[in-house]
Short mmCIF file of C-alpha atoms in Angstrom, two decimals:
data_model
loop_
_atom_site.label_atom_id
_atom_site.label_comp_id
_atom_site.label_asym_id
_atom_site.label_seq_id
_atom_site.Cartn_x
_atom_site.Cartn_y
_atom_site.Cartn_z
CA MET A 13 121.21 101.08 145.83
CA GLU A 14 122.54 100.25 142.19
CA SER A 15 122.83 103.12 139.58
CA LYS A 16 120.68 101.13 137.16
CA TRP A 17 117.73 101.43 139.36
CA LEU A 18 118.04 105.12 139.10
CA GLU A 19 118.08 104.59 135.24
CA ASP A 20 115.21 102.55 135.74
CA PHE A 21 113.20 105.07 137.64
CA LEU A 22 114.13 108.02 135.37
CA ALA A 23 112.94 106.00 132.17
CA LEU A 24 109.55 104.94 134.05
CA ALA A 25 109.12 108.75 134.96
CA LEU A 26 109.87 109.75 131.77
CA HIS A 27 107.59 107.10 129.90
CA LYS A 28 104.77 106.84 132.51
CA ASN A 29 104.31 103.13 131.19
CA PHE A 30 106.24 99.98 132.08
CA CYS A 31 106.41 98.56 128.71
CA ARG A 32 107.69 101.52 127.06
CA ALA A 33 110.13 102.12 129.69
CA ALA A 34 111.36 98.64 129.79
CA GLU A 35 111.72 98.55 125.88
CA ALA A 36 113.83 101.99 126.50
CA ARG A 37 115.93 100.25 128.91
CA ASN A 38 116.30 97.05 126.69
CA ILE A 39 115.28 94.80 129.56
CA THR A 40 112.09 92.78 130.23
CA GLN A 41 108.87 94.56 132.02
CA SER A 42 109.27 91.97 134.74
CA ALA A 43 112.95 93.01 135.68
CA LEU A 44 112.01 96.73 135.35
CA SER A 45 109.18 95.98 137.90
CA ARG A 46 111.26 93.98 139.91
CA ARG A 47 114.13 96.66 140.10
CA ILE A 48 111.48 99.33 140.88
CA LYS A 49 110.19 97.49 143.62
CA LEU A 50 113.99 97.13 145.12
CA LEU A 51 114.39 100.70 144.72
CA GLU A 52 111.01 101.46 146.40
CA GLY A 53 112.49 98.75 149.42
CA TRP A 54 115.60 100.64 149.79
CA MET A 55 114.05 104.08 149.87
CA GLY A 56 111.54 102.79 152.42
CA ALA A 57 108.40 104.49 150.56
CA PRO A 58 106.45 104.20 147.32
CA LEU A 59 107.51 105.81 144.31
CA ILE A 60 105.32 104.91 141.73
CA GLU A 61 101.31 104.83 141.63
CA ARG A 62 100.40 101.78 139.68
CA ARG A 63 96.61 102.16 139.85
CA THR A 64 96.37 105.22 137.63
CA ASN A 65 96.71 105.06 133.74
CA PRO A 66 99.22 105.88 132.83
CA ILE A 67 100.89 105.63 135.66
CA SER A 68 102.49 108.22 137.80
CA LEU A 69 104.74 109.32 140.80
CA THR A 70 103.63 109.32 144.29
CA GLU A 71 104.23 112.56 146.42
CA ALA A 72 107.50 110.90 147.57
CA GLY A 73 108.53 109.91 143.78
CA GLU A 74 108.05 113.55 143.03
CA LYS A 75 110.31 114.47 145.64
CA PHE A 76 112.69 111.98 144.68
CA LEU A 77 112.85 112.67 140.81
CA PRO A 78 115.05 115.87 140.88
CA ARG A 79 117.56 114.10 143.38
CA ALA A 80 117.66 110.82 141.13
CA GLU A 81 118.57 113.17 138.04
CA GLU A 82 121.06 114.86 140.02
CA MET A 83 122.54 111.96 141.75
CA TYR A 84 122.80 109.98 138.34
CA ASN A 85 124.24 112.87 136.54
CA MET A 86 126.87 113.18 139.55
CA ILE A 87 127.90 109.43 139.31
CA LEU A 88 128.40 109.64 135.59
CA SER A 89 130.65 112.99 135.95
CA VAL A 90 132.51 111.46 138.71
CA ARG A 91 133.25 108.53 136.75
CA ASP A 92 134.36 110.21 133.80
CA GLU A 93 136.64 112.40 135.75
CA LEU A 94 138.13 109.72 137.47
CA ARG A 95 139.28 107.41 134.88
CA ALA A 96 140.12 110.20 131.90
CA PRO A 97 143.49 110.10 132.94
CA TYR A 98 143.87 106.44 133.14
CA MET A 99 142.07 105.77 129.74
CA ALA A 100 144.35 108.52 128.03
CA ALA A 101 147.50 106.91 129.75
CA GLN A 102 146.33 103.24 128.53
CA GLU A 103 145.41 104.51 124.96
CA VAL A 104 143.10 101.55 124.41
CA LEU A 105 139.78 101.56 123.12
CA THR A 106 137.20 99.23 123.86
CA VAL A 107 134.90 97.97 120.99
CA CYS A 108 131.78 95.68 120.70
CA MET A 109 130.64 93.93 117.73
CA MET A 110 129.30 90.90 116.56
CA SER A 111 131.39 88.07 115.65
CA THR A 112 131.00 88.30 112.04
CA LEU A 113 132.31 91.84 111.93
CA SER A 114 135.14 91.20 114.05
CA ILE A 115 136.34 88.62 111.33
CA THR A 116 135.41 90.25 108.12
CA THR A 117 135.58 93.88 108.57
CA PHE A 118 137.44 94.96 111.92
CA PRO A 119 140.51 93.84 110.78
CA ARG A 120 140.43 95.76 107.57
CA LEU A 121 139.73 98.96 108.91
CA VAL A 122 142.56 98.55 111.18
CA ALA A 123 144.96 97.76 108.75
CA GLN A 124 143.86 100.66 106.80
CA LEU A 125 144.30 102.80 109.70
CA GLU A 126 147.97 101.54 110.08
CA GLN A 127 148.78 102.12 106.54
CA ARG A 128 147.89 105.73 107.04
CA GLY A 129 150.21 106.14 110.20
CA GLU A 130 147.37 105.79 112.54
CA GLN A 131 148.25 104.27 116.14
CA PHE A 132 145.38 102.69 117.92
CA ARG A 133 144.96 100.07 120.50
CA PHE A 134 141.75 97.88 120.80
CA ARG A 135 140.41 95.37 123.11
CA PHE A 136 137.13 93.85 122.65
CA ALA A 137 134.35 93.95 125.17
CA ASP A 138 133.15 91.05 127.10
CA SER A 139 131.64 88.23 124.57
CA ARG A 140 127.86 89.09 124.46
CA THR A 141 126.08 87.84 121.39
CA THR A 142 122.88 89.82 121.50
CA MET A 143 122.17 93.41 120.06
CA PRO A 144 120.66 94.55 123.39
CA ASP A 145 123.68 93.56 125.32
CA TRP A 146 125.87 95.58 122.69
CA VAL A 147 123.65 98.51 122.92
CA GLU A 148 123.69 98.43 126.77
CA LEU A 149 127.69 98.19 126.84
CA LEU A 150 127.77 101.39 124.66
CA ARG A 151 125.21 103.23 126.94
CA SER A 152 126.75 102.27 130.29
CA GLY A 153 130.19 103.55 129.01
CA ASN A 154 131.80 100.09 128.90
CA ALA A 155 132.32 100.44 125.55
CA ASP A 156 133.73 103.29 123.39
CA PHE A 157 132.92 102.04 119.96
CA LEU A 158 129.72 99.65 118.65
CA LEU A 159 130.80 98.46 115.03
CA THR A 160 127.24 96.86 113.83
CA TYR A 161 125.16 96.25 111.02
CA ALA A 162 122.13 98.64 110.78
CA HIS A 163 118.57 97.85 109.53
CA SER A 164 115.14 99.17 109.55
CA SER A 165 114.07 95.98 111.20
CA VAL A 166 116.47 95.92 114.03
CA ALA A 167 114.34 98.32 116.52
CA VAL A 168 116.88 98.10 119.28
CA LEU A 169 119.22 100.38 117.43
CA ASN A 170 117.07 103.08 117.43
CA THR A 171 117.59 103.63 121.08
CA LEU A 172 120.88 105.02 120.34
CA ASN A 173 119.54 107.93 118.12
CA GLU A 174 121.42 110.26 120.11
CA PHE A 175 124.43 108.98 119.38
CA GLU A 176 126.80 110.01 116.42
CA TYR A 177 127.76 107.42 114.25
CA LEU A 178 129.81 106.60 110.76
CA THR A 179 128.93 104.84 108.16
CA VAL A 180 131.76 102.76 106.40
CA GLY A 181 130.15 100.50 104.00
CA THR A 182 127.16 98.15 103.08
CA GLU A 183 126.60 94.56 103.20
CA ARG A 184 124.34 92.13 101.39
CA CYS A 185 122.67 89.21 103.15
CA ILE A 186 122.16 86.35 100.53
CA PRO A 187 120.63 82.70 100.90
CA VAL A 188 123.63 80.00 100.78
CA SER A 189 123.08 76.20 100.02
CA VAL A 190 125.51 73.55 99.06
CA PRO A 191 125.10 72.44 95.54
CA GLY A 192 122.95 69.54 94.56
CA THR A 193 122.23 67.55 91.23
CA GLY A 194 123.56 69.81 88.07
CA GLY A 195 125.24 72.63 90.42
CA ARG A 196 122.02 73.74 91.73
CA PRO A 197 121.28 74.46 95.27
CA ARG A 198 120.32 71.50 97.12
CA TYR A 199 118.17 73.60 99.32
CA ASP A 200 116.04 75.84 96.65
CA LEU A 201 114.07 78.46 98.52
CA THR A 202 111.94 78.85 95.17
CA GLN A 203 110.61 75.42 95.77
CA GLN A 204 107.03 75.31 96.93
CA ASP A 205 106.10 71.43 96.92
CA ARG A 206 107.69 71.04 100.60
CA PRO A 207 109.17 73.33 103.06
CA VAL A 208 113.05 73.85 102.89
CA ASP A 209 115.51 73.22 105.67
CA TYR A 210 116.47 76.30 107.05
CA LEU A 211 119.38 77.22 109.60
CA SER A 212 118.06 80.08 111.73
CA TYR A 213 119.91 83.00 113.81
CA ARG A 214 118.93 82.68 117.49
CA ASN A 215 116.66 85.43 118.97
CA HIS A 216 117.82 88.95 119.57
CA SER A 217 120.75 88.57 117.14
CA PHE A 218 120.79 90.91 114.34
CA PHE A 219 119.70 89.14 111.63
CA ALA A 220 117.30 87.43 113.33
CA ASN A 221 115.53 90.61 113.55
CA ALA A 222 116.60 91.90 110.12
CA LEU A 223 115.52 88.70 108.27
CA PRO A 224 111.78 87.67 109.24
CA GLY A 225 110.15 90.55 107.29
CA ILE A 226 112.05 89.63 104.02
CA ILE A 227 111.14 85.80 104.55
CA LYS A 228 107.36 87.09 105.11
CA ARG A 229 107.24 89.04 101.93
CA GLY A 230 109.09 86.49 99.78
CA GLY A 231 106.30 83.62 100.72
CA PHE A 232 109.26 80.91 101.52
CA ARG A 233 108.20 77.77 103.38
CA LEU A 234 110.54 77.06 105.58
CA ASN A 235 111.48 74.46 108.32
CA THR A 236 113.97 75.52 110.91
CA VAL A 237 116.28 72.45 111.59
CA TYR A 238 119.21 74.37 113.56
CA GLU A 239 119.31 77.62 115.48
CA ASN A 240 122.62 79.50 116.17
CA ALA A 241 123.40 82.97 117.11
CA LEU A 242 126.96 83.04 115.31
CA SER A 243 127.23 83.27 111.43
CA ALA A 244 130.54 81.04 111.45
CA ALA A 245 128.62 77.98 113.01
CA LEU A 246 125.74 78.32 110.68
CA LEU A 247 128.03 78.40 107.42
CA ALA A 248 129.72 75.28 109.13
CA ALA A 249 126.43 73.71 108.89
CA VAL A 250 125.82 74.89 105.46
CA ARG A 251 128.74 73.19 104.21
CA VAL A 252 127.64 70.07 105.38
CA GLY A 253 124.61 70.18 103.81
CA LEU A 254 122.13 70.61 106.87
CA GLY A 255 120.18 73.65 105.18
CA VAL A 256 119.85 76.97 103.63
CA ARG A 257 120.94 80.16 105.34
CA GLY A 258 121.12 83.94 104.69
CA PHE A 259 124.62 85.31 105.14
CA PRO A 260 126.35 88.37 104.99
CA LYS A 261 128.44 88.09 101.49
CA ASN A 262 131.85 88.59 103.24
CA CYS A 263 131.17 85.42 105.25
CA TRP A 264 130.62 83.19 102.14
CA LYS A 265 132.22 84.66 98.82
CA THR A 266 135.54 82.76 99.30
CA THR A 267 133.61 79.58 99.89
CA LEU A 268 131.38 80.38 96.94
CA ARG A 269 134.44 81.13 94.56
CA ARG A 270 135.87 77.24 95.69
CA GLY A 271 132.71 75.80 94.31
CA ALA A 272 131.73 74.39 97.83
CA CYS A 273 128.27 76.38 98.12
CA CYS A 274 126.18 78.03 95.97
CA ALA A 275 123.54 80.93 95.85
CA PRO A 276 120.06 80.27 94.85
CA PRO A 277 119.66 81.13 91.07
CA ARG A 278 116.90 83.76 92.32
CA PRO A 279 117.83 85.05 95.93
CA ASN A 280 114.69 86.71 96.49
CA MET A 281 115.75 86.58 100.10
CA THR A 282 117.93 89.38 99.84
CA CYS A 283 118.56 91.72 102.77
CA TRP A 284 120.76 95.00 102.38
CA SER A 285 122.18 96.55 105.61
CA THR A 286 124.69 99.41 106.47
CA CYS A 287 127.77 99.03 108.61
CA GLY A 288 128.88 101.57 110.54
CA PHE A 289 130.61 102.68 113.89
CA ILE A 290 128.22 104.31 116.56
CA VAL A 291 129.92 106.16 119.18
CA PRO A 292 128.97 108.31 122.39
CA TRP A 293 128.52 112.02 121.75
CA THR A 294 131.66 112.87 124.12
CA MET A 295 134.17 110.76 122.23
CA ALA A 296 132.82 112.24 119.03
CA ARG A 297 133.36 115.56 120.10
CA GLY A 298 137.11 114.47 120.97
CA SER A 299 137.17 114.69 124.60
CA ARG A 300 139.56 111.61 124.66
CA THR A 301 141.80 112.67 121.75
CA ASP A 302 144.91 111.19 123.60
CA SER A 303 143.27 107.81 123.49
CA GLY A 304 142.47 107.57 119.74
CA ALA A 305 139.13 109.27 120.15
CA ASN A 306 139.60 111.00 116.84
CA TRP A 307 137.07 108.41 115.39
CA ALA A 308 136.77 110.07 112.21
CA SER A 309 139.86 108.77 111.37
CA PHE A 310 138.46 105.33 110.86
CA PRO A 311 138.07 105.08 106.74
CA ARG A 312 134.65 105.22 104.86
CA CYS A 313 135.17 101.85 103.31
CA ASN A 314 132.51 101.97 100.42
CA SER A 315 135.35 101.37 97.88
CA MET A 316 136.68 98.16 99.69
CA ASP A 317 135.96 94.65 98.21
CA TRP A 318 133.51 93.98 101.59
CA ALA A 319 131.03 96.81 100.61
CA PHE A 320 128.73 95.33 98.08
CA LYS A 321 126.53 97.78 96.17
CA SER A 322 125.34 96.20 93.19
#
């Protein structure tokens, strides 16, 4: 039996709905259903009454529920107890973040910490590229921090409401295009005579969820010609003139100053988002002080040049 089966069962018992439980677990409904069946097969008894609406637990499921909660809490407790001395001795924090922030923001935060005499060692979590993956890494205890943008349109972050967070700045996402005739953008979002060639983030990436509402409100006519989850790859496509793309300002401000790219004159497609750390409750309360758990040491960066407020 896998511990995630217990988490799935507990989520289903709480929400009494496969769809809502799957959303809470950040997995597909079919994956949740498959794992519940695996758990029932391992137990040798049906746990879920699927014919009722909302679904309910069978008699076996009702008996198993308190024991499942006990087993899951025991697993977490044993894991924390056993790994605590090793984590403290290593003094290494595992951080997950989108590639954009690993280039534009995180190095500056670490530099500020070192200037203040703080000593931290970091490692990046395994290279996953979607918000649900990062959230799962944090929830499962495989990451100590999640450095992320936050926006009301990115619903997956709402599943972390019980976690502590620290806002370190704000960022603005503005459309960028190579210059055309007379220095104006080659791809102008304000044009209405034909769709504008558009470079899109892949599904499940942060900006793939944050930008569609803004695009819809702006009434832009777009023709998606290229998709990629990485801002750096999309910026490279912009530089060679493949289309227009909205980027966090940190990604393109140096390129813009050099005249290689320009923002459309009326950037109606502007997305503001906060940038901050999300951290498990136990670390926020200082249970790992020897391993750099004093997360409040991370500087608020509203005064840094990457935090745009105007």
